[in-house]
Each structure stands twice: as structure tokens, then as C-alpha cells.
Amino acid sequence: TLQDEQVHRLIAQWNFFDATVNPQGVFDNALADAGDGLTVIDQKTDLMWQRSGLDLCSFQSTKRKIEQLNSNGYAGYHDWRMPSIEEAMSLLETTPNVKGVHLHSCFSKKQPFIFVAARRKPTGYWFVDFKQSKIYWSSGTVPGGYSRLCRRISQQ
């Protein structure tokens, strides 16, 4: 659970681009096609991402979908999860792609924003908006959202 000021400090610490909080920020990831049609690898952050994502659904449905993907071994792996704020912010690009979102063009534009694992204090949910190019929060009454799952490539 993070307060607004804590999120703003994270953005500054990692020099993430955010149109409001850090418009001069630049975080250069190293994205590469994993070659399976399902995933993208970021060699800088050591993360594997879903190329598409989970469509709009409730938080309870999202949890069930993550469990199902892990049970089925999506792309051969069983450790998919929602990203942290830092992980999701690492995908935000300074300029929009041809699809009109501030996200590498290898990703689907069907998820214009994604919720992250962190909650907002005192209430609500954090999400990264690739269309508006910034982090937002939504009230605790939000019915759901989009997700793009990730996993750590190397196990520690």
C-alpha cells in the first residue's frame, strides 16, 4: 500500500517517464520478442511480459485468471503475477507509438491501462495509463480493470 508521495519518489528514483510527475524522465528498457508469439522479454529488468494481457474484468476475476494461467502453464511458466508499480512504469515510453499509446509497439493496445499489485493509501488502486502516459489511482469501488502479467526470468 503506497501513498501518492511514495509513488512520486519511486518515479523520480528510477527516472520513469510520467507526463505529470516526471515529464523529463527516460527509462530505457531492452525489449525483445521471446519468439513464442505470447511474450516479450525485457533484458534490462529481467522480466518477461505478456504480449497481450487480460481483458477488462473484476479484481476477483483477475485473480482467478492468473491462477488459471499459472495452472495451465501460460507460455510454459507457472509464476505469472501482476506487476509492481516500478515494473509497470518501466514500460511507459516518452512518445506514443503508431497505435497512440506510450508503450512499445510489440504490445497490444487493447489494454490502454493496467492495474498493478500495489494498493493506494488511504484507499484505491494504482494503475499505469499508457494512453495518458502517467500513473493514476482509482477509488476502491472500481469494478475492475485490465492487466498485463509479468514474471521474473531468472530465479534468485
Short mmCIF file of N, CA and C in Angstrom, two decimals:
data_model
loop_
_atom_site.label_atom_id
_atom_site.label_comp_id
_atom_site.label_asym_id
_atom_site.label_seq_id
_atom_site.Cartn_x
_atom_site.Cartn_y
_atom_site.Cartn_z
N THR A 1 0.84 -1.17 0.00
CA THR A 1 0.00 0.00 0.00
C THR A 1 0.88 1.23 0.00
N LEU A 2 0.71 2.08 -1.00
CA LEU A 2 1.58 3.25 -1.17
C LEU A 2 0.78 4.54 -1.25
N GLN A 3 1.31 5.59 -0.61
CA GLN A 3 0.73 6.92 -0.70
C GLN A 3 1.26 7.61 -1.95
N ASP A 4 0.58 8.67 -2.34
CA ASP A 4 0.95 9.43 -3.54
C ASP A 4 2.43 9.84 -3.51
N GLU A 5 2.88 10.39 -2.38
CA GLU A 5 4.26 10.87 -2.28
C GLU A 5 5.27 9.74 -2.49
N GLN A 6 4.96 8.56 -1.98
CA GLN A 6 5.86 7.41 -2.16
C GLN A 6 5.96 7.02 -3.63
N VAL A 7 4.85 7.05 -4.33
CA VAL A 7 4.85 6.72 -5.75
C VAL A 7 5.64 7.76 -6.53
N HIS A 8 5.47 9.02 -6.19
CA HIS A 8 6.21 10.09 -6.87
C HIS A 8 7.72 9.94 -6.64
N ARG A 9 8.12 9.52 -5.44
CA ARG A 9 9.54 9.28 -5.16
C ARG A 9 10.08 8.11 -5.99
N LEU A 10 9.29 7.05 -6.14
CA LEU A 10 9.71 5.91 -6.97
C LEU A 10 9.93 6.33 -8.42
N ILE A 11 9.02 7.14 -8.92
CA ILE A 11 9.13 7.62 -10.30
C ILE A 11 10.42 8.43 -10.48
N ALA A 12 10.71 9.31 -9.53
CA ALA A 12 11.93 10.11 -9.60
C ALA A 12 13.18 9.25 -9.42
N GLN A 13 13.13 8.32 -8.48
CA GLN A 13 14.29 7.46 -8.21
C GLN A 13 14.73 6.67 -9.44
N TRP A 14 13.77 6.14 -10.19
CA TRP A 14 14.08 5.32 -11.36
C TRP A 14 14.06 6.14 -12.65
N ASN A 15 13.78 7.43 -12.55
CA ASN A 15 13.69 8.32 -13.69
C ASN A 15 12.69 7.83 -14.74
N PHE A 16 11.55 7.32 -14.25
CA PHE A 16 10.49 6.88 -15.15
C PHE A 16 9.82 8.10 -15.77
N PHE A 17 9.41 7.96 -17.01
CA PHE A 17 8.62 9.00 -17.66
C PHE A 17 7.21 8.96 -17.10
N ASP A 18 6.69 10.11 -16.75
CA ASP A 18 5.30 10.29 -16.35
C ASP A 18 4.94 11.71 -16.79
N ALA A 19 3.92 11.87 -17.60
CA ALA A 19 3.59 13.16 -18.19
C ALA A 19 3.36 14.26 -17.16
N THR A 20 2.97 13.90 -15.95
CA THR A 20 2.71 14.88 -14.91
C THR A 20 3.81 14.94 -13.88
N VAL A 21 4.20 13.80 -13.35
CA VAL A 21 5.15 13.74 -12.23
C VAL A 21 6.59 13.93 -12.68
N ASN A 22 6.97 13.36 -13.84
CA ASN A 22 8.36 13.44 -14.30
C ASN A 22 8.40 13.46 -15.83
N PRO A 23 7.94 14.56 -16.44
CA PRO A 23 7.86 14.61 -17.91
C PRO A 23 9.22 14.56 -18.61
N GLN A 24 10.31 14.82 -17.91
CA GLN A 24 11.64 14.73 -18.50
C GLN A 24 12.28 13.36 -18.28
N GLY A 25 11.58 12.47 -17.59
CA GLY A 25 12.13 11.14 -17.28
C GLY A 25 12.29 10.26 -18.50
N VAL A 26 13.30 9.42 -18.45
CA VAL A 26 13.55 8.44 -19.51
C VAL A 26 14.08 7.17 -18.86
N PHE A 27 13.39 6.07 -19.09
CA PHE A 27 13.86 4.78 -18.62
C PHE A 27 13.97 3.89 -19.85
N ASP A 28 15.18 3.57 -20.24
CA ASP A 28 15.38 2.77 -21.44
C ASP A 28 15.36 1.29 -21.10
N ASN A 29 14.28 0.63 -21.50
CA ASN A 29 14.24 -0.82 -21.32
C ASN A 29 14.90 -1.47 -22.54
N ALA A 30 15.01 -2.78 -22.49
CA ALA A 30 15.65 -3.53 -23.58
C ALA A 30 14.71 -4.67 -23.97
N LEU A 31 13.63 -4.31 -24.67
CA LEU A 31 12.60 -5.28 -25.02
C LEU A 31 12.99 -6.11 -26.24
N ALA A 32 12.66 -7.40 -26.15
CA ALA A 32 12.94 -8.31 -27.26
C ALA A 32 11.81 -9.33 -27.36
N ASP A 33 11.47 -9.67 -28.57
CA ASP A 33 10.47 -10.70 -28.81
C ASP A 33 11.02 -12.02 -28.29
N ALA A 34 10.23 -12.72 -27.50
CA ALA A 34 10.67 -14.01 -26.95
C ALA A 34 10.58 -15.12 -28.00
N GLY A 35 9.94 -14.84 -29.14
CA GLY A 35 9.87 -15.82 -30.22
C GLY A 35 8.74 -16.81 -30.12
N ASP A 36 7.86 -16.65 -29.12
CA ASP A 36 6.76 -17.59 -28.96
C ASP A 36 5.41 -17.01 -29.34
N GLY A 37 5.39 -15.72 -29.74
CA GLY A 37 4.14 -15.06 -30.09
C GLY A 37 3.29 -14.65 -28.89
N LEU A 38 3.72 -15.02 -27.69
CA LEU A 38 2.95 -14.74 -26.49
C LEU A 38 3.62 -13.77 -25.53
N THR A 39 4.94 -13.68 -25.60
CA THR A 39 5.66 -12.94 -24.56
C THR A 39 6.73 -12.02 -25.13
N VAL A 40 7.12 -11.06 -24.29
CA VAL A 40 8.18 -10.11 -24.58
C VAL A 40 9.13 -10.14 -23.39
N ILE A 41 10.43 -10.09 -23.67
CA ILE A 41 11.44 -10.10 -22.62
C ILE A 41 12.06 -8.71 -22.52
N ASP A 42 12.21 -8.24 -21.29
CA ASP A 42 12.96 -7.01 -21.05
C ASP A 42 14.28 -7.42 -20.41
N GLN A 43 15.34 -7.33 -21.19
CA GLN A 43 16.65 -7.77 -20.72
C GLN A 43 17.25 -6.84 -19.69
N LYS A 44 16.74 -5.61 -19.60
CA LYS A 44 17.25 -4.68 -18.58
C LYS A 44 16.66 -4.98 -17.21
N THR A 45 15.36 -5.27 -17.16
CA THR A 45 14.70 -5.51 -15.88
C THR A 45 14.62 -6.98 -15.52
N ASP A 46 15.01 -7.86 -16.44
CA ASP A 46 14.96 -9.31 -16.22
C ASP A 46 13.52 -9.80 -16.04
N LEU A 47 12.60 -9.18 -16.81
CA LEU A 47 11.19 -9.57 -16.74
C LEU A 47 10.71 -10.10 -18.08
N MET A 48 9.77 -11.02 -18.01
CA MET A 48 9.03 -11.50 -19.17
C MET A 48 7.61 -10.96 -19.00
N TRP A 49 7.06 -10.43 -20.08
CA TRP A 49 5.72 -9.83 -20.07
C TRP A 49 4.79 -10.56 -21.02
N GLN A 50 3.52 -10.55 -20.71
CA GLN A 50 2.52 -10.98 -21.69
C GLN A 50 2.51 -9.98 -22.83
N ARG A 51 2.50 -10.45 -24.04
CA ARG A 51 2.42 -9.55 -25.20
C ARG A 51 1.04 -8.89 -25.21
N SER A 52 0.02 -9.67 -25.02
CA SER A 52 -1.33 -9.11 -24.87
C SER A 52 -1.52 -8.87 -23.39
N GLY A 53 -2.63 -9.19 -22.87
CA GLY A 53 -2.88 -9.01 -21.45
C GLY A 53 -4.24 -9.59 -21.13
N LEU A 54 -4.71 -9.30 -19.95
CA LEU A 54 -6.03 -9.75 -19.54
C LEU A 54 -7.02 -8.64 -19.84
N ASP A 55 -8.14 -9.01 -20.42
CA ASP A 55 -9.16 -8.01 -20.75
C ASP A 55 -9.84 -7.48 -19.49
N LEU A 56 -10.61 -6.45 -19.66
CA LEU A 56 -11.30 -5.79 -18.58
C LEU A 56 -12.12 -6.79 -17.76
N CYS A 57 -11.82 -6.87 -16.47
CA CYS A 57 -12.56 -7.76 -15.59
C CYS A 57 -12.40 -7.30 -14.14
N SER A 58 -13.19 -7.86 -13.27
CA SER A 58 -13.13 -7.51 -11.85
C SER A 58 -11.82 -8.01 -11.25
N PHE A 59 -11.49 -7.49 -10.08
CA PHE A 59 -10.27 -7.92 -9.42
C PHE A 59 -10.33 -9.39 -9.02
N GLN A 60 -11.49 -9.83 -8.59
CA GLN A 60 -11.64 -11.25 -8.25
C GLN A 60 -11.47 -12.12 -9.50
N SER A 61 -12.04 -11.69 -10.61
CA SER A 61 -11.87 -12.43 -11.87
C SER A 61 -10.42 -12.42 -12.31
N THR A 62 -9.72 -11.30 -12.11
CA THR A 62 -8.31 -11.23 -12.46
C THR A 62 -7.51 -12.25 -11.66
N LYS A 63 -7.77 -12.33 -10.37
CA LYS A 63 -7.07 -13.31 -9.52
C LYS A 63 -7.32 -14.73 -10.03
N ARG A 64 -8.56 -15.03 -10.38
CA ARG A 64 -8.89 -16.37 -10.89
C ARG A 64 -8.19 -16.64 -12.23
N LYS A 65 -8.15 -15.60 -13.10
CA LYS A 65 -7.47 -15.78 -14.39
C LYS A 65 -5.98 -16.01 -14.22
N ILE A 66 -5.37 -15.32 -13.27
CA ILE A 66 -3.94 -15.53 -13.01
C ILE A 66 -3.71 -16.95 -12.51
N GLU A 67 -4.55 -17.40 -11.59
CA GLU A 67 -4.44 -18.78 -11.09
C GLU A 67 -4.59 -19.79 -12.23
N GLN A 68 -5.55 -19.54 -13.12
CA GLN A 68 -5.78 -20.45 -14.24
C GLN A 68 -4.58 -20.45 -15.20
N LEU A 69 -4.06 -19.27 -15.53
CA LEU A 69 -2.89 -19.19 -16.42
C LEU A 69 -1.71 -19.92 -15.81
N ASN A 70 -1.50 -19.75 -14.52
CA ASN A 70 -0.40 -20.44 -13.84
C ASN A 70 -0.63 -21.94 -13.77
N SER A 71 -1.85 -22.34 -13.54
CA SER A 71 -2.17 -23.77 -13.51
C SER A 71 -1.94 -24.42 -14.87
N ASN A 72 -2.31 -23.69 -15.94
CA ASN A 72 -2.14 -24.20 -17.30
C ASN A 72 -0.72 -24.02 -17.84
N GLY A 73 0.10 -23.23 -17.15
CA GLY A 73 1.47 -23.00 -17.61
C GLY A 73 1.53 -22.11 -18.82
N TYR A 74 0.95 -20.91 -18.73
CA TYR A 74 0.96 -19.98 -19.85
C TYR A 74 2.39 -19.77 -20.36
N ALA A 75 2.58 -19.97 -21.65
CA ALA A 75 3.88 -19.86 -22.32
C ALA A 75 4.93 -20.75 -21.67
N GLY A 76 4.47 -21.79 -20.97
CA GLY A 76 5.38 -22.75 -20.34
C GLY A 76 5.82 -22.39 -18.93
N TYR A 77 5.19 -21.39 -18.31
CA TYR A 77 5.59 -20.94 -16.98
C TYR A 77 4.40 -20.91 -16.04
N HIS A 78 4.69 -21.03 -14.75
CA HIS A 78 3.65 -21.12 -13.73
C HIS A 78 3.78 -20.05 -12.65
N ASP A 79 4.46 -18.96 -12.96
CA ASP A 79 4.71 -17.94 -11.93
C ASP A 79 4.34 -16.53 -12.39
N TRP A 80 3.27 -16.41 -13.16
CA TRP A 80 2.79 -15.11 -13.64
C TRP A 80 2.13 -14.35 -12.49
N ARG A 81 2.27 -13.01 -12.54
CA ARG A 81 1.70 -12.17 -11.48
C ARG A 81 1.46 -10.77 -12.03
N MET A 82 0.72 -9.98 -11.25
CA MET A 82 0.54 -8.56 -11.59
C MET A 82 1.86 -7.86 -11.31
N PRO A 83 2.21 -6.84 -12.09
CA PRO A 83 3.47 -6.13 -11.88
C PRO A 83 3.40 -5.16 -10.70
N SER A 84 4.57 -4.84 -10.17
CA SER A 84 4.68 -3.76 -9.19
C SER A 84 4.54 -2.44 -9.93
N ILE A 85 4.46 -1.34 -9.20
CA ILE A 85 4.41 -0.02 -9.84
C ILE A 85 5.67 0.20 -10.67
N GLU A 86 6.84 -0.12 -10.10
CA GLU A 86 8.09 0.09 -10.81
C GLU A 86 8.16 -0.72 -12.09
N GLU A 87 7.72 -1.96 -12.03
CA GLU A 87 7.75 -2.81 -13.21
C GLU A 87 6.84 -2.27 -14.31
N ALA A 88 5.63 -1.87 -13.96
CA ALA A 88 4.70 -1.33 -14.96
C ALA A 88 5.19 0.01 -15.50
N MET A 89 5.73 0.86 -14.63
CA MET A 89 6.24 2.16 -15.08
C MET A 89 7.43 2.01 -16.03
N SER A 90 8.17 0.91 -15.91
CA SER A 90 9.32 0.70 -16.79
C SER A 90 8.90 0.52 -18.25
N LEU A 91 7.63 0.23 -18.48
CA LEU A 91 7.14 0.05 -19.85
C LEU A 91 6.68 1.36 -20.49
N LEU A 92 6.44 2.38 -19.68
CA LEU A 92 5.91 3.65 -20.19
C LEU A 92 6.97 4.38 -21.01
N GLU A 93 6.63 4.69 -22.26
CA GLU A 93 7.57 5.35 -23.17
C GLU A 93 7.23 6.83 -23.32
N THR A 94 8.24 7.62 -23.66
CA THR A 94 8.09 9.08 -23.71
C THR A 94 7.23 9.57 -24.86
N THR A 95 7.14 8.81 -25.93
CA THR A 95 6.33 9.22 -27.08
C THR A 95 5.34 8.11 -27.43
N PRO A 96 4.19 8.47 -27.95
CA PRO A 96 3.22 7.43 -28.33
C PRO A 96 3.70 6.66 -29.56
N ASN A 97 3.32 5.41 -29.63
CA ASN A 97 3.65 4.60 -30.80
C ASN A 97 2.58 4.81 -31.88
N VAL A 98 2.67 4.09 -32.96
CA VAL A 98 1.71 4.24 -34.06
C VAL A 98 0.28 3.88 -33.64
N LYS A 99 0.15 3.16 -32.55
CA LYS A 99 -1.17 2.78 -32.03
C LYS A 99 -1.73 3.85 -31.09
N GLY A 100 -0.93 4.90 -30.82
CA GLY A 100 -1.41 6.00 -30.00
C GLY A 100 -1.25 5.81 -28.50
N VAL A 101 -0.44 4.83 -28.10
CA VAL A 101 -0.20 4.62 -26.67
C VAL A 101 1.29 4.72 -26.38
N HIS A 102 1.62 5.13 -25.18
CA HIS A 102 3.02 5.30 -24.77
C HIS A 102 3.56 3.95 -24.27
N LEU A 103 3.67 3.05 -25.20
CA LEU A 103 4.05 1.67 -24.92
C LEU A 103 4.73 1.13 -26.16
N HIS A 104 5.73 0.30 -25.98
CA HIS A 104 6.42 -0.30 -27.13
C HIS A 104 5.39 -0.96 -28.04
N SER A 105 5.56 -0.81 -29.32
CA SER A 105 4.56 -1.30 -30.29
C SER A 105 4.44 -2.82 -30.34
N CYS A 106 5.34 -3.54 -29.70
CA CYS A 106 5.22 -5.00 -29.68
C CYS A 106 4.07 -5.47 -28.78
N PHE A 107 3.58 -4.56 -27.90
CA PHE A 107 2.48 -4.90 -27.01
C PHE A 107 1.14 -4.55 -27.65
N SER A 108 0.10 -5.23 -27.22
CA SER A 108 -1.26 -4.96 -27.68
C SER A 108 -1.72 -3.61 -27.14
N LYS A 109 -2.51 -2.88 -27.93
CA LYS A 109 -3.07 -1.62 -27.45
C LYS A 109 -4.44 -1.85 -26.81
N LYS A 110 -4.87 -3.11 -26.75
CA LYS A 110 -6.18 -3.42 -26.17
C LYS A 110 -6.23 -3.15 -24.67
N GLN A 111 -5.08 -3.02 -24.05
CA GLN A 111 -5.01 -2.70 -22.63
C GLN A 111 -4.40 -1.30 -22.51
N PRO A 112 -5.20 -0.24 -22.65
CA PRO A 112 -4.65 1.12 -22.61
C PRO A 112 -4.16 1.52 -21.23
N PHE A 113 -4.53 0.78 -20.22
CA PHE A 113 -4.02 0.98 -18.87
C PHE A 113 -3.99 -0.38 -18.20
N ILE A 114 -3.11 -0.53 -17.21
CA ILE A 114 -3.05 -1.79 -16.46
C ILE A 114 -2.97 -1.50 -14.97
N PHE A 115 -3.67 -2.29 -14.22
CA PHE A 115 -3.59 -2.19 -12.77
C PHE A 115 -2.33 -2.90 -12.31
N VAL A 116 -1.81 -2.43 -11.19
CA VAL A 116 -0.60 -3.01 -10.61
C VAL A 116 -0.95 -3.66 -9.28
N ALA A 117 0.00 -4.38 -8.72
CA ALA A 117 -0.24 -5.12 -7.49
C ALA A 117 -0.43 -4.21 -6.28
N ALA A 118 0.11 -3.00 -6.32
CA ALA A 118 0.05 -2.09 -5.17
C ALA A 118 -1.33 -1.45 -5.01
N ARG A 119 -1.71 -1.29 -3.78
CA ARG A 119 -2.92 -0.54 -3.44
C ARG A 119 -2.54 0.88 -3.07
N ARG A 120 -3.49 1.78 -3.11
CA ARG A 120 -3.25 3.17 -2.73
C ARG A 120 -3.70 3.40 -1.30
N LYS A 121 -2.91 4.14 -0.56
CA LYS A 121 -3.28 4.51 0.79
C LYS A 121 -3.77 5.95 0.76
N PRO A 122 -4.94 6.28 1.24
CA PRO A 122 -5.73 5.51 2.17
C PRO A 122 -6.68 4.50 1.51
N THR A 123 -7.04 4.71 0.25
CA THR A 123 -7.93 3.76 -0.40
C THR A 123 -7.72 3.83 -1.92
N GLY A 124 -8.04 2.75 -2.58
CA GLY A 124 -7.99 2.75 -4.03
C GLY A 124 -6.95 1.81 -4.60
N TYR A 125 -6.80 1.90 -5.92
CA TYR A 125 -5.91 1.03 -6.68
C TYR A 125 -5.05 1.89 -7.59
N TRP A 126 -3.79 1.53 -7.74
CA TRP A 126 -2.88 2.21 -8.67
C TRP A 126 -2.95 1.54 -10.03
N PHE A 127 -2.85 2.35 -11.08
CA PHE A 127 -2.73 1.79 -12.42
C PHE A 127 -1.88 2.72 -13.28
N VAL A 128 -1.25 2.14 -14.30
CA VAL A 128 -0.44 2.89 -15.25
C VAL A 128 -1.26 3.04 -16.52
N ASP A 129 -1.44 4.28 -16.95
CA ASP A 129 -2.24 4.59 -18.12
C ASP A 129 -1.31 4.89 -19.30
N PHE A 130 -1.27 4.00 -20.27
CA PHE A 130 -0.39 4.14 -21.43
C PHE A 130 -0.94 5.14 -22.44
N LYS A 131 -2.21 5.43 -22.39
CA LYS A 131 -2.82 6.42 -23.29
C LYS A 131 -2.50 7.84 -22.81
N GLN A 132 -2.65 8.07 -21.52
CA GLN A 132 -2.41 9.39 -20.93
C GLN A 132 -0.96 9.56 -20.47
N SER A 133 -0.19 8.50 -20.49
CA SER A 133 1.24 8.47 -20.16
C SER A 133 1.54 8.90 -18.72
N LYS A 134 0.82 8.29 -17.78
CA LYS A 134 1.09 8.59 -16.38
C LYS A 134 0.44 7.56 -15.46
N ILE A 135 0.81 7.66 -14.19
CA ILE A 135 0.22 6.80 -13.18
C ILE A 135 -1.01 7.49 -12.61
N TYR A 136 -2.00 6.70 -12.32
CA TYR A 136 -3.25 7.19 -11.73
C TYR A 136 -3.62 6.29 -10.56
N TRP A 137 -4.63 6.71 -9.87
CA TRP A 137 -5.27 5.83 -8.90
C TRP A 137 -6.76 5.91 -9.12
N SER A 138 -7.43 4.88 -8.72
CA SER A 138 -8.87 4.79 -8.86
C SER A 138 -9.45 4.42 -7.50
N SER A 139 -10.67 4.85 -7.26
CA SER A 139 -11.30 4.59 -5.96
C SER A 139 -11.42 3.09 -5.69
N GLY A 140 -11.62 2.78 -4.46
CA GLY A 140 -11.78 1.38 -4.05
C GLY A 140 -13.04 0.74 -4.57
N THR A 141 -13.92 1.53 -5.18
CA THR A 141 -15.17 0.97 -5.69
C THR A 141 -15.07 0.60 -7.17
N VAL A 142 -13.89 0.75 -7.76
CA VAL A 142 -13.73 0.45 -9.18
C VAL A 142 -14.08 -1.02 -9.43
N PRO A 143 -14.87 -1.30 -10.47
CA PRO A 143 -15.28 -2.68 -10.71
C PRO A 143 -14.19 -3.58 -11.27
N GLY A 144 -13.13 -3.01 -11.80
CA GLY A 144 -12.07 -3.84 -12.35
C GLY A 144 -11.21 -3.07 -13.32
N GLY A 145 -10.41 -3.80 -14.04
CA GLY A 145 -9.52 -3.16 -14.99
C GLY A 145 -8.81 -4.17 -15.87
N TYR A 146 -7.85 -3.67 -16.60
CA TYR A 146 -7.00 -4.51 -17.46
C TYR A 146 -5.76 -4.91 -16.68
N SER A 147 -5.13 -5.96 -17.13
CA SER A 147 -3.86 -6.39 -16.54
C SER A 147 -2.93 -6.86 -17.63
N ARG A 148 -1.66 -6.72 -17.39
CA ARG A 148 -0.61 -7.31 -18.22
C ARG A 148 0.33 -7.96 -17.23
N LEU A 149 0.40 -9.26 -17.27
CA LEU A 149 1.15 -10.00 -16.27
C LEU A 149 2.64 -10.09 -16.63
N CYS A 150 3.42 -10.31 -15.61
CA CYS A 150 4.86 -10.46 -15.81
C CYS A 150 5.39 -11.57 -14.90
N ARG A 151 6.63 -11.91 -15.11
CA ARG A 151 7.33 -12.88 -14.28
C ARG A 151 8.81 -12.58 -14.35
N ARG A 152 9.51 -12.93 -13.30
CA ARG A 152 10.97 -12.76 -13.26
C ARG A 152 11.59 -13.87 -14.10
N ILE A 153 12.54 -13.53 -14.96
CA ILE A 153 13.17 -14.53 -15.83
C ILE A 153 14.11 -15.42 -15.05
N SER A 154 15.06 -14.81 -14.35
CA SER A 154 16.00 -15.64 -13.58
C SER A 154 15.50 -15.76 -12.15
N GLN A 155 15.46 -16.94 -11.66
CA GLN A 155 15.03 -17.19 -10.29
C GLN A 155 16.22 -17.01 -9.35
N GLN A 156 15.98 -16.29 -8.28
CA GLN A 156 17.08 -15.99 -7.35
C GLN A 156 17.17 -17.00 -6.25
#
